[in-house]
Amino acid sequence: MKADRYSNTGKYYRTDKKRKNGGIRRTAAAVLALTLAFSAPASAAGWEQEEEIWYYLDDDGVRQTGWVQTENGRWYELDETGAWIEHPALTDETAGYLLSNALMDAGWYQNESRELEFVVNDSTKNMIQVAVGYETKPEVFWTINTFRIDRKTGEAKPFVGDVVFRLK
């Protein structure tokens, strides 16, 4: 009678009995696993181009609309059909997204311990003021910096710092 052994993976097996269906079962399981792996639909998330128009698809292959943040962290605006708007208009609604992209491109605020929020706290005919920070608890917003964005030029100037960011 042969001794009982442990495999190099720590799995116990007996060597004194012949395998009857073990090899066939393992082979069938391996074939099934490979079949499922190669026949399962791949993630469809990402950009798709049709003629000259770009669309962004979610994991189910559905075109997205509105503002979408992609894997690289950038925000993109898509119209009601899902088409990418290459140069979104600078409005109170778009200012936070455009400022987020500009700050990311410059490497600002990339290692914060909390997810940053962009809050429009003032808006006039010529300017949009956006606070960058995070909520510490409900209704309490901690501001890291505030940016004054010129609607005409698309330039964002921080209250703290002397860098000018172009949003358009």
PDB file of N, CA and C in Angstrom, residues 57-116:
ATOM      1  N   LEU A  57     -19.455  54.142 -24.037  1.00  0.00           N
ATOM      2  CA  LEU A  57     -20.339  53.038 -23.669  1.00  0.00           C
ATOM      3  C   LEU A  57     -20.051  52.582 -22.246  1.00  0.00           C
ATOM      4  N   ASP A  58     -21.103  52.180 -21.527  1.00  0.00           N
ATOM      5  CA  ASP A  58     -20.899  51.630 -20.183  1.00  0.00           C
ATOM      6  C   ASP A  58     -20.534  50.156 -20.280  1.00  0.00           C
ATOM      7  N   ASP A  59     -20.445  49.452 -19.149  1.00  0.00           N
ATOM      8  CA  ASP A  59     -20.038  48.043 -19.135  1.00  0.00           C
ATOM      9  C   ASP A  59     -20.985  47.136 -19.909  1.00  0.00           C
ATOM     10  N   ASP A  60     -22.239  47.564 -20.063  1.00  0.00           N
ATOM     11  CA  ASP A  60     -23.218  46.765 -20.805  1.00  0.00           C
ATOM     12  C   ASP A  60     -23.287  47.148 -22.280  1.00  0.00           C
ATOM     13  N   GLY A  61     -22.421  48.067 -22.708  1.00  0.00           N
ATOM     14  CA  GLY A  61     -22.410  48.475 -24.105  1.00  0.00           C
ATOM     15  C   GLY A  61     -23.446  49.537 -24.432  1.00  0.00           C
ATOM     16  N   VAL A  62     -24.010  50.189 -23.427  1.00  0.00           N
ATOM     17  CA  VAL A  62     -25.044  51.200 -23.620  1.00  0.00           C
ATOM     18  C   VAL A  62     -24.385  52.576 -23.698  1.00  0.00           C
ATOM     19  N   ARG A  63     -24.791  53.371 -24.689  1.00  0.00           N
ATOM     20  CA  ARG A  63     -24.266  54.725 -24.823  1.00  0.00           C
ATOM     21  C   ARG A  63     -24.683  55.571 -23.628  1.00  0.00           C
ATOM     22  N   GLN A  64     -23.727  56.327 -23.125  1.00  0.00           N
ATOM     23  CA  GLN A  64     -23.981  57.198 -21.982  1.00  0.00           C
ATOM     24  C   GLN A  64     -24.310  58.610 -22.460  1.00  0.00           C
ATOM     25  N   THR A  65     -24.992  59.378 -21.603  1.00  0.00           N
ATOM     26  CA  THR A  65     -25.307  60.772 -21.890  1.00  0.00           C
ATOM     27  C   THR A  65     -24.960  61.607 -20.664  1.00  0.00           C
ATOM     28  N   GLY A  66     -24.922  62.914 -20.837  1.00  0.00           N
ATOM     29  CA  GLY A  66     -24.594  63.796 -19.719  1.00  0.00           C
ATOM     30  C   GLY A  66     -23.100  63.789 -19.467  1.00  0.00           C
ATOM     31  N   TRP A  67     -22.710  64.038 -18.220  1.00  0.00           N
ATOM     32  CA  TRP A  67     -21.294  64.046 -17.855  1.00  0.00           C
ATOM     33  C   TRP A  67     -20.860  62.665 -17.403  1.00  0.00           C
ATOM     34  N   VAL A  68     -19.749  62.190 -17.964  1.00  0.00           N
ATOM     35  CA  VAL A  68     -19.219  60.857 -17.653  1.00  0.00           C
ATOM     36  C   VAL A  68     -17.757  60.994 -17.256  1.00  0.00           C
ATOM     37  N   GLN A  69     -17.397  60.333 -16.145  1.00  0.00           N
ATOM     38  CA  GLN A  69     -15.994  60.287 -15.745  1.00  0.00           C
ATOM     39  C   GLN A  69     -15.434  58.939 -16.176  1.00  0.00           C
ATOM     40  N   THR A  70     -14.372  58.963 -16.978  1.00  0.00           N
ATOM     41  CA  THR A  70     -13.797  57.728 -17.504  1.00  0.00           C
ATOM     42  C   THR A  70     -12.724  57.196 -16.560  1.00  0.00           C
ATOM     43  N   GLU A  71     -12.159  56.059 -16.922  1.00  0.00           N
ATOM     44  CA  GLU A  71     -11.170  55.387 -16.082  1.00  0.00           C
ATOM     45  C   GLU A  71      -9.962  56.266 -15.786  1.00  0.00           C
ATOM     46  N   ASN A  72      -9.631  57.173 -16.697  1.00  0.00           N
ATOM     47  CA  ASN A  72      -8.459  58.031 -16.500  1.00  0.00           C
ATOM     48  C   ASN A  72      -8.756  59.218 -15.585  1.00  0.00           C
ATOM     49  N   GLY A  73      -9.998  59.340 -15.109  1.00  0.00           N
ATOM     50  CA  GLY A  73     -10.371  60.399 -14.180  1.00  0.00           C
ATOM     51  C   GLY A  73     -10.919  61.657 -14.827  1.00  0.00           C
ATOM     52  N   ARG A  74     -10.848  61.755 -16.154  1.00  0.00           N
ATOM     53  CA  ARG A  74     -11.339  62.948 -16.852  1.00  0.00           C
ATOM     54  C   ARG A  74     -12.850  62.901 -17.024  1.00  0.00           C
ATOM     55  N   TRP A  75     -13.433  64.089 -17.050  1.00  0.00           N
ATOM     56  CA  TRP A  75     -14.864  64.242 -17.286  1.00  0.00           C
ATOM     57  C   TRP A  75     -15.106  64.622 -18.741  1.00  0.00           C
ATOM     58  N   TYR A  76     -16.150  64.038 -19.335  1.00  0.00           N
ATOM     59  CA  TYR A  76     -16.528  64.331 -20.718  1.00  0.00           C
ATOM     60  C   TYR A  76     -18.031  64.576 -20.759  1.00  0.00           C
ATOM     61  N   GLU A  77     -18.439  65.557 -21.568  1.00  0.00           N
ATOM     62  CA  GLU A  77     -19.868  65.815 -21.725  1.00  0.00           C
ATOM     63  C   GLU A  77     -20.356  65.146 -22.999  1.00  0.00           C
ATOM     64  N   LEU A  78     -21.465  64.438 -22.857  1.00  0.00           N
ATOM     65  CA  LEU A  78     -22.094  63.733 -23.979  1.00  0.00           C
ATOM     66  C   LEU A  78     -23.505  64.274 -24.145  1.00  0.00           C
ATOM     67  N   ASP A  79     -23.923  64.505 -25.388  1.00  0.00           N
ATOM     68  CA  ASP A  79     -25.257  65.051 -25.606  1.00  0.00           C
ATOM     69  C   ASP A  79     -26.332  63.983 -25.414  1.00  0.00           C
ATOM     70  N   GLU A  80     -27.578  64.336 -25.712  1.00  0.00           N
ATOM     71  CA  GLU A  80     -28.700  63.416 -25.469  1.00  0.00           C
ATOM     72  C   GLU A  80     -28.648  62.157 -26.322  1.00  0.00           C
ATOM     73  N   THR A  81     -27.868  62.162 -27.417  1.00  0.00           N
ATOM     74  CA  THR A  81     -27.700  60.947 -28.227  1.00  0.00           C
ATOM     75  C   THR A  81     -26.480  60.150 -27.780  1.00  0.00           C
ATOM     76  N   GLY A  82     -25.677  60.749 -26.884  1.00  0.00           N
ATOM     77  CA  GLY A  82     -24.456  60.103 -26.424  1.00  0.00           C
ATOM     78  C   GLY A  82     -23.210  60.595 -27.128  1.00  0.00           C
ATOM     79  N   ALA A  83     -23.360  61.526 -28.084  1.00  0.00           N
ATOM     80  CA  ALA A  83     -22.212  62.046 -28.823  1.00  0.00           C
ATOM     81  C   ALA A  83     -21.377  62.956 -27.928  1.00  0.00           C
ATOM     82  N   TRP A  84     -20.063  62.824 -28.039  1.00  0.00           N
ATOM     83  CA  TRP A  84     -19.133  63.631 -27.253  1.00  0.00           C
ATOM     84  C   TRP A  84     -19.177  65.079 -27.712  1.00  0.00           C
ATOM     85  N   ILE A  85     -19.296  66.006 -26.759  1.00  0.00           N
ATOM     86  CA  ILE A  85     -19.244  67.435 -27.033  1.00  0.00           C
ATOM     87  C   ILE A  85     -17.805  67.863 -26.758  1.00  0.00           C
ATOM     88  N   GLU A  86     -17.071  68.127 -27.823  1.00  0.00           N
ATOM     89  CA  GLU A  86     -15.636  68.382 -27.687  1.00  0.00           C
ATOM     90  C   GLU A  86     -15.326  69.654 -26.902  1.00  0.00           C
ATOM     91  N   HIS A  87     -16.120  70.703 -27.086  1.00  0.00           N
ATOM     92  CA  HIS A  87     -15.893  71.977 -26.395  1.00  0.00           C
ATOM     93  C   HIS A  87     -17.182  72.407 -25.704  1.00  0.00           C
ATOM     94  N   PRO A  88     -17.436  71.892 -24.489  1.00  0.00           N
ATOM     95  CA  PRO A  88     -18.670  72.269 -23.783  1.00  0.00           C
ATOM     96  C   PRO A  88     -18.688  73.760 -23.448  1.00  0.00           C
ATOM     97  N   ALA A  89     -19.877  74.328 -23.447  1.00  0.00           N
ATOM     98  CA  ALA A  89     -20.031  75.730 -23.073  1.00  0.00           C
ATOM     99  C   ALA A  89     -19.686  75.897 -21.599  1.00  0.00           C
ATOM    100  N   LEU A  90     -19.125  77.027 -21.248  1.00  0.00           N
ATOM    101  CA  LEU A  90     -18.777  77.317 -19.859  1.00  0.00           C
ATOM    102  C   LEU A  90     -20.004  77.900 -19.169  1.00  0.00           C
ATOM    103  N   THR A  91     -20.617  77.089 -18.314  1.00  0.00           N
ATOM    104  CA  THR A  91     -21.812  77.503 -17.576  1.00  0.00           C
ATOM    105  C   THR A  91     -21.623  77.156 -16.107  1.00  0.00           C
ATOM    106  N   ASP A  92     -22.576  77.561 -15.284  1.00  0.00           N
ATOM    107  CA  ASP A  92     -22.517  77.184 -13.867  1.00  0.00           C
ATOM    108  C   ASP A  92     -22.494  75.667 -13.718  1.00  0.00           C
ATOM    109  N   GLU A  93     -23.216  74.952 -14.585  1.00  0.00           N
ATOM    110  CA  GLU A  93     -23.303  73.493 -14.503  1.00  0.00           C
ATOM    111  C   GLU A  93     -22.024  72.797 -14.969  1.00  0.00           C
ATOM    112  N   THR A  94     -21.309  73.374 -15.932  1.00  0.00           N
ATOM    113  CA  THR A  94     -20.118  72.715 -16.484  1.00  0.00           C
ATOM    114  C   THR A  94     -18.815  73.153 -15.824  1.00  0.00           C
ATOM    115  N   ALA A  95     -18.824  74.277 -15.112  1.00  0.00           N
ATOM    116  CA  ALA A  95     -17.594  74.846 -14.553  1.00  0.00           C
ATOM    117  C   ALA A  95     -16.834  73.865 -13.663  1.00  0.00           C
ATOM    118  N   GLY A  96     -17.521  73.155 -12.795  1.00  0.00           N
ATOM    119  CA  GLY A  96     -16.863  72.211 -11.897  1.00  0.00           C
ATOM    120  C   GLY A  96     -16.169  71.077 -12.635  1.00  0.00           C
ATOM    121  N   TYR A  97     -16.824  70.537 -13.666  1.00  0.00           N
ATOM    122  CA  TYR A  97     -16.227  69.453 -14.450  1.00  0.00           C
ATOM    123  C   TYR A  97     -14.988  69.932 -15.196  1.00  0.00           C
ATOM    124  N   LEU A  98     -15.109  71.098 -15.833  1.00  0.00           N
ATOM    125  CA  LEU A  98     -13.980  71.633 -16.599  1.00  0.00           C
ATOM    126  C   LEU A  98     -12.811  72.007 -15.687  1.00  0.00           C
ATOM    127  N   LEU A  99     -13.122  72.567 -14.518  1.00  0.00           N
ATOM    128  CA  LEU A  99     -12.068  72.895 -13.561  1.00  0.00           C
ATOM    129  C   LEU A  99     -11.406  71.626 -13.024  1.00  0.00           C
ATOM    130  N   SER A 100     -12.184  70.601 -12.762  1.00  0.00           N
ATOM    131  CA  SER A 100     -11.639  69.323 -12.301  1.00  0.00           C
ATOM    132  C   SER A 100     -10.626  68.773 -13.305  1.00  0.00           C
ATOM    133  N   ASN A 101     -10.965  68.805 -14.591  1.00  0.00           N
ATOM    134  CA  ASN A 101     -10.040  68.332 -15.632  1.00  0.00           C
ATOM    135  C   ASN A 101      -8.760  69.165 -15.672  1.00  0.00           C
ATOM    136  N   ALA A 102      -8.899  70.502 -15.576  1.00  0.00           N
ATOM    137  CA  ALA A 102      -7.727  71.379 -15.632  1.00  0.00           C
ATOM    138  C   ALA A 102      -6.803  71.136 -14.443  1.00  0.00           C
ATOM    139  N   LEU A 103      -7.387  70.961 -13.256  1.00  0.00           N
ATOM    140  CA  LEU A 103      -6.575  70.709 -12.064  1.00  0.00           C
ATOM    141  C   LEU A 103      -5.880  69.351 -12.154  1.00  0.00           C
ATOM    142  N   MET A 104      -6.586  68.353 -12.699  1.00  0.00           N
ATOM    143  CA  MET A 104      -5.984  67.029 -12.865  1.00  0.00           C
ATOM    144  C   MET A 104      -4.811  67.100 -13.847  1.00  0.00           C
ATOM    145  N   ASP A 105      -5.004  67.818 -14.955  1.00  0.00           N
ATOM    146  CA  ASP A 105      -3.929  67.955 -15.950  1.00  0.00           C
ATOM    147  C   ASP A 105      -2.687  68.607 -15.340  1.00  0.00           C
ATOM    148  N   ALA A 106      -2.898  69.545 -14.404  1.00  0.00           N
ATOM    149  CA  ALA A 106      -1.782  70.258 -13.768  1.00  0.00           C
ATOM    150  C   ALA A 106      -1.211  69.501 -12.573  1.00  0.00           C
ATOM    151  N   GLY A 107      -1.880  68.407 -12.172  1.00  0.00           N
ATOM    152  CA  GLY A 107      -1.402  67.622 -11.037  1.00  0.00           C
ATOM    153  C   GLY A 107      -1.803  68.184  -9.682  1.00  0.00           C
ATOM    154  N   TRP A 108      -2.731  69.113  -9.665  1.00  0.00           N
ATOM    155  CA  TRP A 108      -3.194  69.698  -8.399  1.00  0.00           C
ATOM    156  C   TRP A 108      -4.218  68.791  -7.735  1.00  0.00           C
ATOM    157  N   TYR A 109      -4.118  68.655  -6.432  1.00  0.00           N
ATOM    158  CA  TYR A 109      -5.102  67.960  -5.588  1.00  0.00           C
ATOM    159  C   TYR A 109      -5.342  66.507  -6.024  1.00  0.00           C
ATOM    160  N   GLN A 110      -4.298  65.798  -6.387  1.00  0.00           N
ATOM    161  CA  GLN A 110      -4.445  64.416  -6.852  1.00  0.00           C
ATOM    162  C   GLN A 110      -4.280  63.388  -5.740  1.00  0.00           C
ATOM    163  N   ASN A 111      -3.801  63.791  -4.576  1.00  0.00           N
ATOM    164  CA  ASN A 111      -3.560  62.835  -3.500  1.00  0.00           C
ATOM    165  C   ASN A 111      -4.364  63.166  -2.251  1.00  0.00           C
ATOM    166  N   GLU A 112      -5.551  63.692  -2.446  1.00  0.00           N
ATOM    167  CA  GLU A 112      -6.397  64.037  -1.305  1.00  0.00           C
ATOM    168  C   GLU A 112      -6.966  62.770  -0.674  1.00  0.00           C
ATOM    169  N   SER A 113      -7.181  62.815   0.629  1.00  0.00           N
ATOM    170  CA  SER A 113      -7.699  61.640   1.329  1.00  0.00           C
ATOM    171  C   SER A 113      -9.196  61.461   1.103  1.00  0.00           C
ATOM    172  N   ARG A 114      -9.860  62.490   0.623  1.00  0.00           N
ATOM    173  CA  ARG A 114     -11.303  62.416   0.352  1.00  0.00           C
ATOM    174  C   ARG A 114     -11.567  62.838  -1.090  1.00  0.00           C
ATOM    175  N   GLU A 115     -12.693  62.390  -1.605  1.00  0.00           N
ATOM    176  CA  GLU A 115     -13.075  62.788  -2.954  1.00  0.00           C
ATOM    177  C   GLU A 115     -13.450  64.270  -2.954  1.00  0.00           C
ATOM    178  N   LEU A 116     -12.876  65.010  -3.878  1.00  0.00           N
ATOM    179  CA  LEU A 116     -13.128  66.446  -3.938  1.00  0.00           C
ATOM    180  C   LEU A 116     -14.468  66.754  -4.583  1.00  0.00           C
TER     181      LEU A 116
END
